[in-house]
PDB file of C-alpha atoms in Angstrom:
ATOM      1  CA  MET A 638       0.237   0.048   0.377  1.00 37.00           C
ATOM      2  CA  THR A 639       1.726   3.501  -0.275  1.00 36.00           C
ATOM      3  CA  ILE A 640      -0.092   6.855   0.567  1.00 37.00           C
ATOM      4  CA  LYS A 641       1.652   9.824  -1.229  1.00 36.00           C
ATOM      5  CA  VAL A 642       0.933  12.885   0.322  1.00 38.00           C
ATOM      6  CA  GLN A 643       0.995  16.325  -2.540  1.00 40.00           C
ATOM      7  CA  GLN A 644       0.080  19.907  -2.133  1.00 43.00           C
ATOM      8  CA  TRP A 645      -3.214  21.121  -3.437  1.00 43.00           C
ATOM      9  CA  VAL A 646      -3.346  23.811  -5.551  1.00 42.00           C
ATOM     10  CA  ILE A 647      -6.623  26.602  -5.578  1.00 43.00           C
ATOM     11  CA  LEU A 648      -7.205  29.508  -8.151  1.00 40.00           C
ATOM     12  CA  GLN A 649      -7.488  33.082  -6.800  1.00 40.00           C
ATOM     13  CA  LEU A 650      -9.596  34.222  -9.657  1.00 39.00           C
ATOM     14  CA  GLN A 651      -8.086  37.171 -11.898  1.00 42.00           C
ATOM     15  CA  PRO A 652      -8.190  38.044 -15.427  1.00 41.00           C
ATOM     16  CA  ARG A 653      -6.897  35.995 -17.971  1.00 46.00           C
ATOM     17  CA  GLN A 654      -3.457  36.778 -18.816  1.00 50.00           C
ATOM     18  CA  ALA A 655      -1.757  34.086 -21.100  1.00 57.00           C
ATOM     19  CA  LYS A 656      -2.357  34.887 -25.107  1.00 67.00           C
ATOM     20  CA  MET A 657      -2.826  31.972 -27.410  1.00 79.00           C
ATOM     21  CA  VAL A 658       0.836  31.402 -29.696  1.00 85.00           C
ATOM     22  CA  ASP A 659       0.372  31.908 -33.649  1.00 92.00           C
ATOM     23  CA  GLY A 660       0.166  28.729 -35.130  1.00 95.00           C
ATOM     24  CA  TYR A 661      -2.257  26.763 -32.290  1.00 97.00           C
ATOM     25  CA  SER A 662      -5.978  26.973 -31.783  1.00 95.00           C
ATOM     26  CA  ILE A 663      -7.436  25.286 -28.800  1.00 96.00           C
ATOM     27  CA  ARG A 664     -10.998  23.200 -28.861  1.00 97.00           C
ATOM     28  CA  ARG A 665     -12.822  20.325 -27.191  1.00 98.00           C
ATOM     29  CA  ILE A 666     -10.943  16.700 -27.088  1.00 98.00           C
ATOM     30  CA  ARG A 667     -12.285  14.518 -30.322  1.00 98.00           C
ATOM     31  CA  LYS A 668     -12.240  10.541 -30.906  1.00 98.00           C
ATOM     32  CA  SER A 669      -9.774  11.203 -33.794  1.00 98.00           C
ATOM     33  CA  ASP A 670      -7.178  12.883 -31.475  1.00 99.00           C
ATOM     34  CA  TYR A 671      -6.286   9.313 -29.793  1.00 98.00           C
ATOM     35  CA  GLU A 672      -2.647   9.526 -30.490  1.00 98.00           C
ATOM     36  CA  GLY A 673      -1.874  12.934 -30.341  1.00 98.00           C
ATOM     37  CA  VAL A 674      -3.350  12.372 -26.468  1.00 99.00           C
ATOM     38  CA  VAL A 675      -2.335   9.209 -25.314  1.00 98.00           C
ATOM     39  CA  GLU A 676       1.249  10.225 -26.729  1.00 98.00           C
ATOM     40  CA  THR A 677       1.176  14.039 -25.099  1.00 98.00           C
ATOM     41  CA  LEU A 678      -0.038  12.507 -21.560  1.00 98.00           C
ATOM     42  CA  LYS A 679       3.177  10.230 -21.762  1.00 97.00           C
ATOM     43  CA  VAL A 680       4.653  13.172 -21.133  1.00 96.00           C
ATOM     44  CA  LEU A 681       3.176  13.574 -17.715  1.00 94.00           C
ATOM     45  CA  THR A 682       2.283   9.835 -16.170  1.00 94.00           C
ATOM     46  CA  VAL A 683       2.592   6.127 -17.507  1.00 94.00           C
ATOM     47  CA  VAL A 684      -0.464   5.695 -20.081  1.00 95.00           C
ATOM     48  CA  GLY A 685      -0.993   2.331 -20.301  1.00 95.00           C
ATOM     49  CA  ASN A 686      -1.915   0.213 -23.052  1.00 96.00           C
ATOM     50  CA  LEU A 687      -5.393   2.238 -24.188  1.00 97.00           C
ATOM     51  CA  SER A 688      -6.769   0.985 -27.255  1.00 98.00           C
ATOM     52  CA  ARG A 689      -8.149   3.234 -29.776  1.00 98.00           C
ATOM     53  CA  SER A 690     -11.650   1.766 -29.098  1.00 98.00           C
ATOM     54  CA  GLU A 691     -11.099   2.074 -25.385  1.00 98.00           C
ATOM     55  CA  PHE A 692      -9.994   5.993 -25.980  1.00 98.00           C
ATOM     56  CA  GLU A 693     -13.018   6.607 -28.025  1.00 99.00           C
ATOM     57  CA  LYS A 694     -15.335   4.840 -25.884  1.00 99.00           C
ATOM     58  CA  ILE A 695     -13.968   7.278 -22.860  1.00 98.00           C
ATOM     59  CA  VAL A 696     -14.344  10.947 -25.276  1.00 99.00           C
ATOM     60  CA  GLU A 697     -18.475   9.385 -26.057  1.00 98.00           C
ATOM     61  CA  TYR A 698     -18.880   8.810 -21.852  1.00 98.00           C
ATOM     62  CA  TRP A 699     -17.192  12.178 -21.733  1.00 98.00           C
ATOM     63  CA  ASP A 700     -19.259  14.048 -23.703  1.00 97.00           C
ATOM     64  CA  SER A 701     -22.992  12.076 -22.366  1.00 97.00           C
ATOM     65  CA  ILE A 702     -22.534  13.450 -19.147  1.00 97.00           C
ATOM     66  CA  THR A 703     -23.732  16.759 -18.107  1.00 96.00           C
ATOM     67  CA  VAL A 704     -23.536  18.788 -14.442  1.00 94.00           C
ATOM     68  CA  SER A 705     -26.910  20.595 -16.239  1.00 91.00           C
ATOM     69  CA  GLU A 706     -28.646  21.706 -18.963  1.00 91.00           C
ATOM     70  CA  THR A 707     -25.588  23.797 -20.385  1.00 90.00           C
ATOM     71  CA  THR A 708     -22.837  22.505 -18.322  1.00 94.00           C
ATOM     72  CA  LYS A 709     -20.845  19.327 -19.369  1.00 97.00           C
ATOM     73  CA  LEU A 710     -19.043  17.298 -16.258  1.00 98.00           C
ATOM     74  CA  TYR A 711     -15.796  16.508 -18.380  1.00 98.00           C
ATOM     75  CA  ASN A 712     -14.478  19.180 -20.556  1.00 98.00           C
ATOM     76  CA  PRO A 713     -10.832  17.655 -21.758  1.00 98.00           C
ATOM     77  CA  LEU A 714      -8.833  20.130 -24.225  1.00 98.00           C
ATOM     78  CA  VAL A 715      -6.342  19.647 -26.512  1.00 98.00           C
ATOM     79  CA  VAL A 716      -4.471  22.542 -28.037  1.00 98.00           C
ATOM     80  CA  VAL A 717      -3.189  22.113 -31.815  1.00 98.00           C
ATOM     81  CA  ASP A 718      -0.473  22.791 -33.531  1.00 97.00           C
ATOM     82  CA  ASP A 719      -2.030  24.969 -36.735  1.00 96.00           C
ATOM     83  CA  THR A 720       0.315  23.841 -39.289  1.00 96.00           C
ATOM     84  CA  THR A 721       0.579  20.149 -38.422  1.00 97.00           C
ATOM     85  CA  GLY A 722      -2.011  19.226 -36.924  1.00 97.00           C
ATOM     86  CA  ALA A 723      -0.179  17.846 -33.895  1.00 98.00           C
ATOM     87  CA  ILE A 724      -1.708  17.527 -30.641  1.00 99.00           C
ATOM     88  CA  ALA A 725       0.540  20.415 -28.875  1.00 98.00           C
ATOM     89  CA  ALA A 726      -1.143  20.034 -25.182  1.00 98.00           C
ATOM     90  CA  THR A 727      -3.983  18.711 -23.620  1.00 99.00           C
ATOM     91  CA  GLY A 728      -6.185  18.911 -20.106  1.00 98.00           C
ATOM     92  CA  ASN A 729      -9.515  18.372 -19.139  1.00 99.00           C
ATOM     93  CA  VAL A 730     -11.784  20.088 -16.077  1.00 99.00           C
ATOM     94  CA  LEU A 731     -13.933  18.318 -14.344  1.00 98.00           C
ATOM     95  CA  ILE A 732     -17.137  20.331 -12.772  1.00 98.00           C
ATOM     96  CA  GLU A 733     -17.964  18.313  -9.467  1.00 97.00           C
ATOM     97  CA  ARG A 734     -21.690  19.073  -7.912  1.00 96.00           C
ATOM     98  CA  LYS A 735     -21.284  19.296  -4.063  1.00 96.00           C
ATOM     99  CA  LEU A 736     -23.492  19.213  -1.560  1.00 97.00           C
ATOM    100  CA  ILE A 737     -22.090  21.620   0.369  1.00 96.00           C
ATOM    101  CA  HIS A 738     -21.947  25.603  -0.291  1.00 95.00           C
ATOM    102  CA  GLU A 739     -25.374  25.101  -0.702  1.00 95.00           C
ATOM    103  CA  GLY A 740     -24.707  22.457  -4.028  1.00 94.00           C
ATOM    104  CA  ALA A 741     -22.210  24.683  -5.577  1.00 96.00           C
ATOM    105  CA  LEU A 742     -19.628  24.144  -8.517  1.00 97.00           C
ATOM    106  CA  CYS A 743     -15.705  22.760  -8.049  1.00 98.00           C
ATOM    107  CA  GLY A 744     -13.832  22.608 -10.962  1.00 98.00           C
ATOM    108  CA  HIS A 745     -10.993  20.103 -10.949  1.00 98.00           C
ATOM    109  CA  ILE A 746      -8.179  20.765 -13.293  1.00 98.00           C
ATOM    110  CA  GLU A 747      -6.539  17.091 -14.405  1.00 98.00           C
ATOM    111  CA  ASP A 748      -4.185  15.659 -16.269  1.00 98.00           C
ATOM    112  CA  ILE A 749      -2.087  18.961 -17.903  1.00 98.00           C
ATOM    113  CA  ALA A 750       0.352  17.587 -20.835  1.00 98.00           C
ATOM    114  CA  VAL A 751       2.510  20.063 -22.741  1.00 98.00           C
ATOM    115  CA  SER A 752       4.408  17.603 -26.142  1.00 98.00           C
ATOM    116  CA  ARG A 753       8.163  17.652 -25.867  1.00 97.00           C
ATOM    117  CA  ASP A 754       7.843  19.101 -28.661  1.00 96.00           C
ATOM    118  CA  HIS A 755       6.098  22.198 -28.387  1.00 97.00           C
ATOM    119  CA  GLN A 756       6.930  23.097 -24.543  1.00 96.00           C
ATOM    120  CA  GLY A 757       8.553  26.524 -23.320  1.00 95.00           C
ATOM    121  CA  ARG A 758       5.616  28.090 -25.647  1.00 96.00           C
ATOM    122  CA  GLN A 759       3.236  28.702 -22.644  1.00 95.00           C
ATOM    123  CA  LEU A 760       0.695  26.763 -24.404  1.00 97.00           C
ATOM    124  CA  GLY A 761       0.535  24.998 -20.702  1.00 96.00           C
ATOM    125  CA  ARG A 762      -0.358  28.146 -19.009  1.00 95.00           C
ATOM    126  CA  TYR A 763      -2.909  29.037 -22.114  1.00 96.00           C
ATOM    127  CA  LEU A 764      -4.282  25.996 -21.369  1.00 97.00           C
ATOM    128  CA  ILE A 765      -4.604  26.378 -17.646  1.00 97.00           C
ATOM    129  CA  GLU A 766      -6.437  29.481 -17.817  1.00 95.00           C
ATOM    130  CA  GLN A 767      -9.000  28.658 -20.580  1.00 96.00           C
ATOM    131  CA  LEU A 768     -10.060  25.670 -18.813  1.00 98.00           C
ATOM    132  CA  THR A 769     -10.190  27.617 -15.385  1.00 97.00           C
ATOM    133  CA  ALA A 770     -12.164  30.770 -17.866  1.00 96.00           C
ATOM    134  CA  LEU A 771     -14.634  27.368 -18.961  1.00 96.00           C
ATOM    135  CA  ALA A 772     -15.040  26.325 -14.594  1.00 97.00           C
ATOM    136  CA  VAL A 773     -15.745  30.167 -13.784  1.00 96.00           C
ATOM    137  CA  ARG A 774     -18.446  30.702 -16.586  1.00 95.00           C
ATOM    138  CA  ALA A 775     -19.985  27.380 -15.510  1.00 96.00           C
ATOM    139  CA  GLY A 776     -20.200  29.108 -12.021  1.00 96.00           C
ATOM    140  CA  CYS A 777     -17.793  27.127 -10.356  1.00 97.00           C
ATOM    141  CA  TYR A 778     -17.163  28.781  -6.571  1.00 96.00           C
ATOM    142  CA  LYS A 779     -13.589  27.624  -6.655  1.00 97.00           C
ATOM    143  CA  VAL A 780     -10.798  25.640  -9.103  1.00 97.00           C
ATOM    144  CA  ILE A 781      -8.446  23.281  -7.659  1.00 97.00           C
ATOM    145  CA  LEU A 782      -5.877  20.940  -8.980  1.00 96.00           C
ATOM    146  CA  ASP A 783      -3.361  18.913  -7.070  1.00 94.00           C
ATOM    147  CA  CYS A 784       0.456  18.515  -9.102  1.00 92.00           C
ATOM    148  CA  ASP A 785       4.117  17.166  -8.149  1.00 91.00           C
ATOM    149  CA  PRO A 786       5.892  20.131  -5.993  1.00 92.00           C
ATOM    150  CA  SER A 787       8.055  20.400  -8.736  1.00 93.00           C
ATOM    151  CA  ASN A 788       5.473  22.332 -10.987  1.00 93.00           C
ATOM    152  CA  VAL A 789       4.314  24.084  -7.801  1.00 94.00           C
ATOM    153  CA  ALA A 790       5.737  27.314  -9.245  1.00 94.00           C
ATOM    154  CA  PHE A 791       4.828  26.535 -12.836  1.00 94.00           C
ATOM    155  CA  TYR A 792       1.147  26.741 -11.017  1.00 94.00           C
ATOM    156  CA  GLU A 793       2.038  30.066  -9.126  1.00 94.00           C
ATOM    157  CA  LYS A 794       2.468  31.656 -12.695  1.00 93.00           C
ATOM    158  CA  CYS A 795      -0.956  31.007 -13.515  1.00 93.00           C
ATOM    159  CA  GLN A 796      -2.447  31.926 -10.123  1.00 93.00           C
ATOM    160  CA  PHE A 797      -3.085  29.502  -8.327  1.00 95.00           C
ATOM    161  CA  THR A 798      -2.240  29.121  -4.516  1.00 95.00           C
ATOM    162  CA  ARG A 799      -1.147  26.290  -2.319  1.00 93.00           C
ATOM    163  CA  ALA A 800      -3.949  25.358  -0.344  1.00 93.00           C
ATOM    164  CA  GLY A 801      -3.631  22.453   1.095  1.00 88.00           C
ATOM    165  CA  VAL A 802      -2.448  18.719   1.391  1.00 87.00           C
ATOM    166  CA  GLU A 803      -3.355  15.838  -1.277  1.00 87.00           C
ATOM    167  CA  MET A 804      -3.573  12.058   0.199  1.00 90.00           C
ATOM    168  CA  GLN A 805      -4.173   9.287  -1.935  1.00 89.00           C
ATOM    169  CA  PHE A 806      -4.545   5.396  -1.406  1.00 94.00           C
ATOM    170  CA  ARG A 807      -3.212   3.501  -4.560  1.00 90.00           C
ATOM    171  CA  THR A 808      -5.389   0.005  -5.153  1.00 93.00           C
ATOM    172  CA  THR A 809      -2.403  -1.010  -7.330  1.00 84.00           C
TER     173      THR A 809
END
């Protein structure tokens, strides 16, 4: 059994600052993004043996689940290199309906990854800000994420602050 402790980071809402780099665009993930998303996520963690079929089923599932008439539970985005069509970055914000705060919404940013070929261009920062803005537009009272201590400085540049400790219990 492994119990791992990490820092939680929480957003203090401020105006968006990063600008999209010329030659890139951002959009919701598509089933056809399989190769690019899987390769990009390998920068972050072990993806494992996720088949194209499994990926497509997950994307369909994400597209089908809503929190309200106008808000999806899963909001996976990709940053695309407009010249090559390659996936340059990916991330997701989940919108959770809470029992606390009178049933308020909370955004959870997950699985932020920037392809090695596209790092150093502020794409990660732009992606974080777009995911955060999506959560704010959905009405979230806060947006949280957890990260490795080595990434805290990056998230602080994205206007997040330390706000607690994450605990985990791994089953495998």
